């Protein structure tokens, strides 16, 4: 499968007999895709039928009708955009030449890893950095120990004995992730900064694909494809595995099609140092409603790259692993933090995005912003007020949500037959439908609470 | 790198173009597809919707199952019982704004929603027939919804609401008006669509008798069903035979037209104008039986409008060619309609009220005014008295009734019982000549014996009065003293409504206040 991220080695054909396997594989694959296409067409028709039903029912409420059609169009347009992803990104996604090849692009790279109380994970994170398939003399790792109270610093000191290109900044007091990152970036000697979460790592064999696209001077930041490494823990992590896949391979890819990814996620992204170095102070000093912003630092940094007229892309060819929350409470906290980060940074981005990329602003950015703000109200109206006040079941609402999830799942299955978490897309949709509204309301209500409140 | 850069920018531009085209295609598919599928609904209905506004919550329309939870649930256990009586509602057209005689769309909508939320469910004509003729059980809160004339403005506004609420209706069609194309009446295609939807049943409103024609030499016009027509060529009225033949053939034709065109069984007829021969006719006393006879030849039921009748509902065993329908008036709101329908619900004969709220007192003669705490009856400017009946008491048989009342003005007041169509009842009268009982048979009063005391002294004071019925005997009560038992002069129905009335010799000069009512079944 051309599109799979992990490709299995094909067994060698047996000698002497005509091997039908490749043909059979081809036929099987063609059949599989035809079924997906057929299902997608049927679903599209069902969606259109539902819209036609609601177009009759909603005539007295034209705004609601515009909303339901608008949100469907928007979601399908994201899918379309994702389908076009390789069209614009293929130049950068080509596998990088092996190390040492003549003419290989091998700039100096610095990993910057802020961490706090990560004694369990930091060893693996650092080790994996040095395992990258890349010239060792062109790698350095900078870990900022941001006031850990556990044994993190001891482990780091141990690691330093093994890796002389590991620099450790040891802060006794916690200053926050942004400050840690800034410190690391300032210290870095690399042309490219790879920013990693303390529990994330990049598959060493795909590492070069993260650096490769920087050959193009217009590219300012690249976001790796991340999957939860702890997906098998419980249903919540499985659900997040599905959610990560959709949000990276579909939603981020869709942003990447127009080379305007709004969030090069904090768990594993690479930046061109010369772009972010001059704005570090301003990035650190960002305030919202008079208080420093303590979440969404990754979004904020990506914003700066975009604001400085560089392009940002997502690469499905770089495979990163991270740890996702395994309890519902942690999960909710993370969602709230992300929601706040999205809200504040979207407001920041709205100031420059029209000038920077009007096409993206009007086809994606502003529609998303409006829809994200309206949806919680519609959800409350349909899921709570309707049933209570009128005994009305929100059937259209639920049908709509699940049909869109179904379309998403079909695309998911199209891109990756191996990823087995796809049924959890529906679980995610259900959870999202029920909690999304509250998360946004809660986030807005507590926007002045600037505690980091992470894991 | 320069090559790659221009390549990228070109690529990006082209992709934007492709995306844009795909987006337009998708938009066309979504809106065009919706529109195309939406065509299954006739266009004018959608237009009507645009103009009138749809129900508040579209999901409401989709949520046909499970049933909408009643806001006022009926007490457990009573739900399963059969209804004792059936209200029938009548509408004509539904218009965007209410007119002098048409109900407004929003009002209709809220009336239907109110009925649904109160737990009422529609029943079909066959069920109604089984109930009225064979006393077959109906769900406790049932009603029949009817529309007259077969008009477009009944179908298009009402149908989506019926669909949403899982209601059905019967529409009484003027069959001579069915055509291929008509701006006002429903066409054959539309009627077929209605029948196929399962939400609409057809009934006859006559073939060509929903009109007036000359009924005398001078050219006075009269309803053609209840009058002999003037035969201009012959210079005479129709003969009995001609008249009967004409109306019979018309009803036959209307039934035949519906049954052959739509493949349905037509069992019901609605009198055009609600005129079954009761109003002005040039053959007084003859029209009603002739119409009855013709209708009963082809139909099982016939419906009229019970304008101002004290009783709203219909009961098993009654004349199924006189099924009364409550015609909903444009100025009634949902609460008014619901009160009228609820008021007719059969009350147990053990019944007490301090008049906190109106349990179903309906307007009879003169003027009635209900304020919490009392029921006031006042003679109108052109009536000598007033009367009111308590709906939902039609099935009451034997009971002791006492009430506290005050004769404010006028000469006497009466308590009425076993009231049937307001023409037959038994009464106790309280007046200057004392207490007496009597009966009214077909509008004729027969005075019974009295108990002579001068009551003029009690005028203006609150007194206790009552009536007691047992079999065909009656007693009257005044301030704690019961009269001796008397046997009816003539035997009338063993059940019927109760009511009160007031009377004075001069027009507009009588008034009564009823403060409380206590009834014990005996």
Short mmCIF file of N, CA and C in Angstrom, two decimals, chain A residues 44-45 47-49 51-62 64-65 68-69 72-74 76-78 80-81 84 87-88 90-92 215-219 257-259 311 357 359 363 381-382 386 389-397, chain B residues 1 4-5 7-9 11-12 14-24 26-35 37-38 40-41 45-46 49-51 53-69 71 113 117 163:
data_model
loop_
_atom_site.label_atom_id
_atom_site.label_comp_id
_atom_site.label_asym_id
_atom_site.label_seq_id
_atom_site.Cartn_x
_atom_site.Cartn_y
_atom_site.Cartn_z
N UNK A 44 -22.87 9.81 1.20
CA UNK A 44 -23.08 11.16 0.70
C UNK A 44 -24.55 11.35 0.32
N UNK A 45 -25.12 10.33 -0.33
CA UNK A 45 -26.53 10.42 -0.72
C UNK A 45 -27.43 10.48 0.51
N UNK A 47 -26.62 11.64 3.38
CA UNK A 47 -26.46 12.98 3.96
C UNK A 47 -27.32 13.97 3.19
N UNK A 48 -27.26 13.88 1.87
CA UNK A 48 -28.05 14.81 1.06
C UNK A 48 -29.54 14.61 1.33
N UNK A 49 -29.92 13.34 1.47
CA UNK A 49 -31.33 13.07 1.75
C UNK A 49 -31.74 13.70 3.09
N UNK A 51 -30.39 16.20 4.54
CA UNK A 51 -30.42 17.66 4.40
C UNK A 51 -31.72 18.08 3.73
N UNK A 52 -32.16 17.27 2.77
CA UNK A 52 -33.39 17.65 2.08
C UNK A 52 -34.57 17.56 3.03
N UNK A 53 -34.51 16.54 3.93
CA UNK A 53 -35.57 16.44 4.93
C UNK A 53 -35.54 17.65 5.84
N UNK A 54 -34.34 18.01 6.28
CA UNK A 54 -34.28 19.12 7.21
C UNK A 54 -34.51 20.44 6.49
N UNK A 55 -34.26 20.47 5.17
CA UNK A 55 -34.52 21.72 4.47
C UNK A 55 -36.01 22.01 4.50
N UNK A 56 -36.82 20.95 4.54
CA UNK A 56 -38.26 21.16 4.64
C UNK A 56 -38.61 21.54 6.06
N UNK A 57 -38.01 20.81 6.99
CA UNK A 57 -38.38 21.00 8.38
C UNK A 57 -37.87 22.33 8.93
N UNK A 58 -36.81 22.84 8.31
CA UNK A 58 -36.14 23.97 8.93
C UNK A 58 -36.45 25.30 8.28
N UNK A 59 -37.47 25.29 7.41
CA UNK A 59 -37.68 26.51 6.66
C UNK A 59 -37.96 27.68 7.57
N UNK A 60 -38.61 27.40 8.69
CA UNK A 60 -38.92 28.49 9.62
C UNK A 60 -37.69 28.93 10.39
N UNK A 61 -36.64 28.17 10.29
CA UNK A 61 -35.45 28.47 11.06
C UNK A 61 -34.26 28.50 10.11
N UNK A 62 -34.26 29.47 9.19
CA UNK A 62 -33.24 29.43 8.12
C UNK A 62 -31.82 29.43 8.67
N UNK A 64 -30.69 27.95 11.35
CA UNK A 64 -30.33 26.60 11.74
C UNK A 64 -30.04 25.76 10.51
N UNK A 65 -30.82 26.00 9.46
CA UNK A 65 -30.60 25.24 8.23
C UNK A 65 -29.24 25.59 7.64
N UNK A 68 -26.69 23.73 9.62
CA UNK A 68 -26.53 22.30 9.39
C UNK A 68 -25.86 22.04 8.04
N UNK A 69 -26.28 22.79 7.02
CA UNK A 69 -25.65 22.59 5.72
C UNK A 69 -24.21 23.09 5.79
N UNK A 72 -21.85 20.65 7.50
CA UNK A 72 -21.60 19.47 6.66
C UNK A 72 -20.64 19.83 5.53
N UNK A 73 -20.92 20.96 4.87
CA UNK A 73 -20.04 21.39 3.78
C UNK A 73 -18.62 21.59 4.30
N UNK A 74 -18.54 22.18 5.48
CA UNK A 74 -17.22 22.46 6.03
C UNK A 74 -16.46 21.17 6.27
N UNK A 76 -16.94 18.23 4.96
CA UNK A 76 -16.59 17.57 3.71
C UNK A 76 -15.45 18.31 3.00
N UNK A 77 -15.43 19.63 3.14
CA UNK A 77 -14.35 20.39 2.49
C UNK A 77 -13.01 20.09 3.15
N UNK A 78 -13.03 19.79 4.46
CA UNK A 78 -11.78 19.39 5.12
C UNK A 78 -11.28 18.07 4.55
N UNK A 80 -11.95 16.92 1.58
CA UNK A 80 -11.47 17.19 0.22
C UNK A 80 -10.05 17.73 0.28
N UNK A 81 -9.86 18.64 1.20
CA UNK A 81 -8.55 19.25 1.35
C UNK A 81 -7.52 18.18 1.72
N UNK A 84 -6.38 16.19 -1.14
CA UNK A 84 -5.43 16.88 -2.01
C UNK A 84 -4.05 17.04 -1.37
N UNK A 87 -0.90 16.19 -3.17
CA UNK A 87 -0.74 16.96 -4.39
C UNK A 87 0.23 18.13 -4.22
N UNK A 88 0.09 18.83 -3.09
CA UNK A 88 0.99 19.97 -2.92
C UNK A 88 2.21 19.60 -2.10
N UNK A 90 3.88 16.61 -2.04
CA UNK A 90 4.68 15.47 -2.46
C UNK A 90 6.16 15.81 -2.64
N UNK A 91 6.43 17.06 -3.00
CA UNK A 91 7.82 17.49 -3.22
C UNK A 91 8.66 17.31 -1.96
N UNK A 92 8.02 17.48 -0.81
CA UNK A 92 8.77 17.49 0.46
C UNK A 92 8.71 16.16 1.15
N UNK A 215 14.89 22.06 3.03
CA UNK A 215 15.65 22.46 1.84
C UNK A 215 14.97 23.61 1.14
N UNK A 216 13.64 23.58 1.20
CA UNK A 216 12.87 24.66 0.60
C UNK A 216 12.88 25.85 1.56
N UNK A 217 13.47 26.96 1.15
CA UNK A 217 13.63 28.08 2.09
C UNK A 217 12.31 28.68 2.55
N UNK A 218 11.24 28.39 1.89
CA UNK A 218 9.96 28.95 2.32
C UNK A 218 9.37 28.23 3.52
N UNK A 219 9.84 27.00 3.74
CA UNK A 219 9.26 26.20 4.82
C UNK A 219 9.87 26.62 6.15
N UNK A 257 -2.22 20.92 3.02
CA UNK A 257 -2.44 21.02 1.58
C UNK A 257 -2.17 22.44 1.09
N UNK A 258 -2.57 23.41 1.90
CA UNK A 258 -2.32 24.80 1.52
C UNK A 258 -1.13 25.37 2.28
N UNK A 259 -0.34 24.45 2.82
CA UNK A 259 0.93 24.78 3.47
C UNK A 259 0.76 25.81 4.57
N UNK A 311 6.03 29.07 5.42
CA UNK A 311 4.99 28.06 5.32
C UNK A 311 5.22 26.96 6.34
N UNK A 357 -2.73 34.78 4.17
CA UNK A 357 -3.22 33.69 3.33
C UNK A 357 -4.74 33.78 3.22
N UNK A 359 -6.94 32.95 1.08
CA UNK A 359 -7.67 31.75 0.66
C UNK A 359 -7.96 30.84 1.85
N UNK A 363 -11.62 30.03 3.45
CA UNK A 363 -12.17 28.68 3.22
C UNK A 363 -12.04 27.82 4.46
N UNK A 381 -28.79 23.27 22.62
CA UNK A 381 -30.19 23.43 22.21
C UNK A 381 -30.78 22.08 21.78
N UNK A 382 -30.04 21.35 20.96
CA UNK A 382 -30.59 20.11 20.40
C UNK A 382 -30.55 18.96 21.40
N UNK A 386 -34.02 20.87 23.73
CA UNK A 386 -35.07 20.23 22.92
C UNK A 386 -35.73 19.08 23.66
N UNK A 389 -37.54 20.51 26.97
CA UNK A 389 -38.68 21.42 26.80
C UNK A 389 -39.76 20.83 25.91
N UNK A 390 -39.35 20.06 24.91
CA UNK A 390 -40.37 19.60 23.97
C UNK A 390 -40.46 18.09 23.85
N UNK A 391 -39.64 17.38 24.59
CA UNK A 391 -39.65 15.94 24.43
C UNK A 391 -39.20 15.55 23.03
N UNK A 392 -38.40 16.43 22.41
CA UNK A 392 -37.99 16.18 21.03
C UNK A 392 -36.65 15.47 21.02
N UNK A 393 -36.59 14.35 20.37
CA UNK A 393 -35.31 13.65 20.27
C UNK A 393 -34.44 14.33 19.22
N UNK A 394 -33.16 14.58 19.53
CA UNK A 394 -32.30 15.28 18.56
C UNK A 394 -31.80 14.33 17.48
N UNK A 395 -32.72 13.67 16.80
CA UNK A 395 -32.32 12.63 15.87
C UNK A 395 -31.48 13.17 14.71
N UNK A 396 -31.93 14.28 14.12
CA UNK A 396 -31.17 14.83 12.99
C UNK A 396 -29.75 15.15 13.42
N UNK A 397 -29.64 15.68 14.60
CA UNK A 397 -28.33 16.06 15.11
C UNK A 397 -27.43 14.83 15.21
N UNK B 1 17.00 25.40 -6.17
CA UNK B 1 15.87 25.60 -5.29
C UNK B 1 14.79 26.46 -5.95
N UNK B 4 12.21 24.46 -7.64
CA UNK B 4 11.28 23.83 -6.69
C UNK B 4 10.29 24.84 -6.15
N UNK B 5 10.79 26.08 -5.93
CA UNK B 5 9.93 27.12 -5.36
C UNK B 5 8.79 27.48 -6.30
N UNK B 7 7.77 25.71 -8.65
CA UNK B 7 6.95 24.51 -8.75
C UNK B 7 5.93 24.47 -7.63
N UNK B 8 6.40 24.79 -6.41
CA UNK B 8 5.52 24.75 -5.25
C UNK B 8 4.38 25.75 -5.38
N UNK B 9 4.75 26.96 -5.79
CA UNK B 9 3.74 28.01 -5.85
C UNK B 9 2.70 27.69 -6.93
N UNK B 11 1.96 24.76 -8.01
CA UNK B 11 1.22 23.62 -7.50
C UNK B 11 0.13 24.06 -6.54
N UNK B 12 0.51 24.99 -5.67
CA UNK B 12 -0.41 25.50 -4.66
C UNK B 12 -1.58 26.21 -5.31
N UNK B 14 -2.72 25.77 -8.32
CA UNK B 14 -3.57 24.80 -9.01
C UNK B 14 -4.44 24.04 -8.01
N UNK B 15 -3.82 23.70 -6.88
CA UNK B 15 -4.58 22.95 -5.89
C UNK B 15 -5.73 23.78 -5.34
N UNK B 16 -5.46 25.07 -5.17
CA UNK B 16 -6.54 25.95 -4.73
C UNK B 16 -7.69 25.91 -5.72
N UNK B 17 -7.31 25.93 -7.00
CA UNK B 17 -8.33 25.87 -8.05
C UNK B 17 -9.11 24.57 -7.97
N UNK B 18 -8.39 23.46 -7.83
CA UNK B 18 -9.05 22.15 -7.74
C UNK B 18 -9.97 22.11 -6.53
N UNK B 19 -9.46 22.61 -5.41
CA UNK B 19 -10.24 22.61 -4.18
C UNK B 19 -11.52 23.43 -4.37
N UNK B 20 -11.34 24.57 -4.99
CA UNK B 20 -12.47 25.47 -5.20
C UNK B 20 -13.53 24.79 -6.08
N UNK B 21 -13.06 24.17 -7.16
CA UNK B 21 -13.99 23.47 -8.05
C UNK B 21 -14.72 22.35 -7.32
N UNK B 22 -13.95 21.57 -6.56
CA UNK B 22 -14.56 20.48 -5.81
C UNK B 22 -15.59 21.02 -4.83
N UNK B 23 -15.26 22.15 -4.23
CA UNK B 23 -16.15 22.76 -3.26
C UNK B 23 -17.46 23.18 -3.92
N UNK B 24 -17.34 23.81 -5.07
CA UNK B 24 -18.53 24.22 -5.82
C UNK B 24 -19.37 23.00 -6.18
N UNK B 26 -19.42 20.16 -4.67
CA UNK B 26 -20.03 19.64 -3.44
C UNK B 26 -21.25 20.48 -3.07
N UNK B 27 -21.09 21.79 -3.18
CA UNK B 27 -22.20 22.68 -2.84
C UNK B 27 -23.39 22.41 -3.76
N UNK B 28 -23.09 22.25 -5.04
CA UNK B 28 -24.16 21.95 -6.00
C UNK B 28 -24.84 20.64 -5.64
N UNK B 29 -23.99 19.65 -5.30
CA UNK B 29 -24.52 18.34 -4.96
C UNK B 29 -25.41 18.42 -3.71
N UNK B 30 -24.94 19.14 -2.71
CA UNK B 30 -25.68 19.23 -1.45
C UNK B 30 -26.99 19.98 -1.65
N UNK B 31 -26.88 21.17 -2.21
CA UNK B 31 -28.09 22.00 -2.33
C UNK B 31 -28.99 21.48 -3.44
N UNK B 32 -28.35 21.13 -4.57
CA UNK B 32 -29.13 20.59 -5.68
C UNK B 32 -29.79 19.28 -5.28
N UNK B 33 -29.01 18.42 -4.63
CA UNK B 33 -29.54 17.13 -4.21
C UNK B 33 -30.69 17.32 -3.23
N UNK B 34 -30.48 18.21 -2.26
CA UNK B 34 -31.53 18.48 -1.28
C UNK B 34 -32.78 18.97 -1.98
N UNK B 35 -32.54 19.86 -2.94
CA UNK B 35 -33.67 20.45 -3.64
C UNK B 35 -34.40 19.38 -4.44
N UNK B 37 -34.43 16.11 -4.04
CA UNK B 37 -35.17 15.20 -3.19
C UNK B 37 -36.35 15.90 -2.54
N UNK B 38 -36.12 17.18 -2.23
CA UNK B 38 -37.19 17.97 -1.63
C UNK B 38 -38.39 18.11 -2.53
N UNK B 40 -40.00 15.93 -3.80
CA UNK B 40 -41.03 14.94 -3.48
C UNK B 40 -42.17 15.59 -2.71
N UNK B 41 -41.84 16.67 -2.05
CA UNK B 41 -42.87 17.45 -1.37
C UNK B 41 -43.34 18.51 -2.37
N UNK B 45 -46.32 23.63 -0.95
CA UNK B 45 -46.29 23.41 0.49
C UNK B 45 -45.04 24.05 1.08
N UNK B 46 -43.94 23.87 0.34
CA UNK B 46 -42.70 24.45 0.85
C UNK B 46 -42.79 25.97 0.89
N UNK B 49 -44.54 27.08 3.75
CA UNK B 49 -43.69 27.03 4.93
C UNK B 49 -42.80 28.24 5.05
N UNK B 50 -42.26 28.61 3.93
CA UNK B 50 -41.38 29.78 3.97
C UNK B 50 -42.14 30.95 4.54
N UNK B 51 -43.38 31.04 4.14
CA UNK B 51 -44.13 32.22 4.55
C UNK B 51 -44.61 32.11 5.99
N UNK B 53 -43.53 29.96 8.53
CA UNK B 53 -42.64 29.60 9.61
C UNK B 53 -42.96 28.22 10.13
N UNK B 54 -41.94 27.50 10.44
CA UNK B 54 -42.15 26.11 10.84
C UNK B 54 -42.06 25.95 12.34
N UNK B 55 -42.41 24.76 12.81
CA UNK B 55 -42.33 24.48 14.23
C UNK B 55 -40.96 24.80 14.79
N UNK B 56 -40.99 25.13 16.04
CA UNK B 56 -39.80 25.61 16.73
C UNK B 56 -38.60 24.71 16.58
N UNK B 57 -38.86 23.46 16.66
CA UNK B 57 -37.72 22.56 16.76
C UNK B 57 -37.86 21.50 15.69
N UNK B 58 -36.94 21.52 14.74
CA UNK B 58 -37.13 20.59 13.63
C UNK B 58 -37.00 19.15 14.07
N UNK B 59 -36.22 18.92 15.10
CA UNK B 59 -36.07 17.53 15.53
C UNK B 59 -37.40 17.01 16.04
N UNK B 60 -38.24 17.94 16.48
CA UNK B 60 -39.56 17.55 16.93
C UNK B 60 -40.28 16.78 15.83
N UNK B 61 -40.10 17.28 14.63
CA UNK B 61 -40.76 16.65 13.50
C UNK B 61 -40.21 15.26 13.24
N UNK B 62 -38.92 15.13 13.49
CA UNK B 62 -38.30 13.84 13.18
C UNK B 62 -38.61 12.81 14.24
N UNK B 63 -38.88 13.29 15.44
CA UNK B 63 -38.99 12.34 16.55
C UNK B 63 -40.40 11.81 16.66
N UNK B 64 -40.80 11.05 15.66
CA UNK B 64 -42.14 10.48 15.74
C UNK B 64 -42.18 9.35 16.76
N UNK B 65 -41.05 8.71 16.93
CA UNK B 65 -40.97 7.66 17.93
C UNK B 65 -39.80 7.98 18.83
N UNK B 66 -39.83 7.73 20.09
CA UNK B 66 -41.02 7.29 20.79
C UNK B 66 -42.01 8.44 20.97
N UNK B 67 -43.15 8.12 21.46
CA UNK B 67 -44.22 9.11 21.61
C UNK B 67 -43.76 10.29 22.47
N UNK B 68 -44.30 11.43 22.14
CA UNK B 68 -44.01 12.61 22.94
C UNK B 68 -44.62 12.41 24.34
N UNK B 69 -43.80 12.72 25.32
CA UNK B 69 -44.27 12.51 26.68
C UNK B 69 -45.31 13.57 27.02
N UNK B 71 -47.28 16.34 28.80
CA UNK B 71 -46.88 17.29 29.84
C UNK B 71 -47.71 17.05 31.10
N UNK B 113 -50.40 20.72 18.91
CA UNK B 113 -49.33 20.37 19.85
C UNK B 113 -49.90 20.26 21.25
N UNK B 117 -49.74 17.04 23.55
CA UNK B 117 -49.05 17.05 24.83
C UNK B 117 -49.99 16.69 25.97
N UNK B 163 -48.14 14.75 10.31
CA UNK B 163 -47.02 13.82 10.17
C UNK B 163 -46.14 13.86 11.42
#
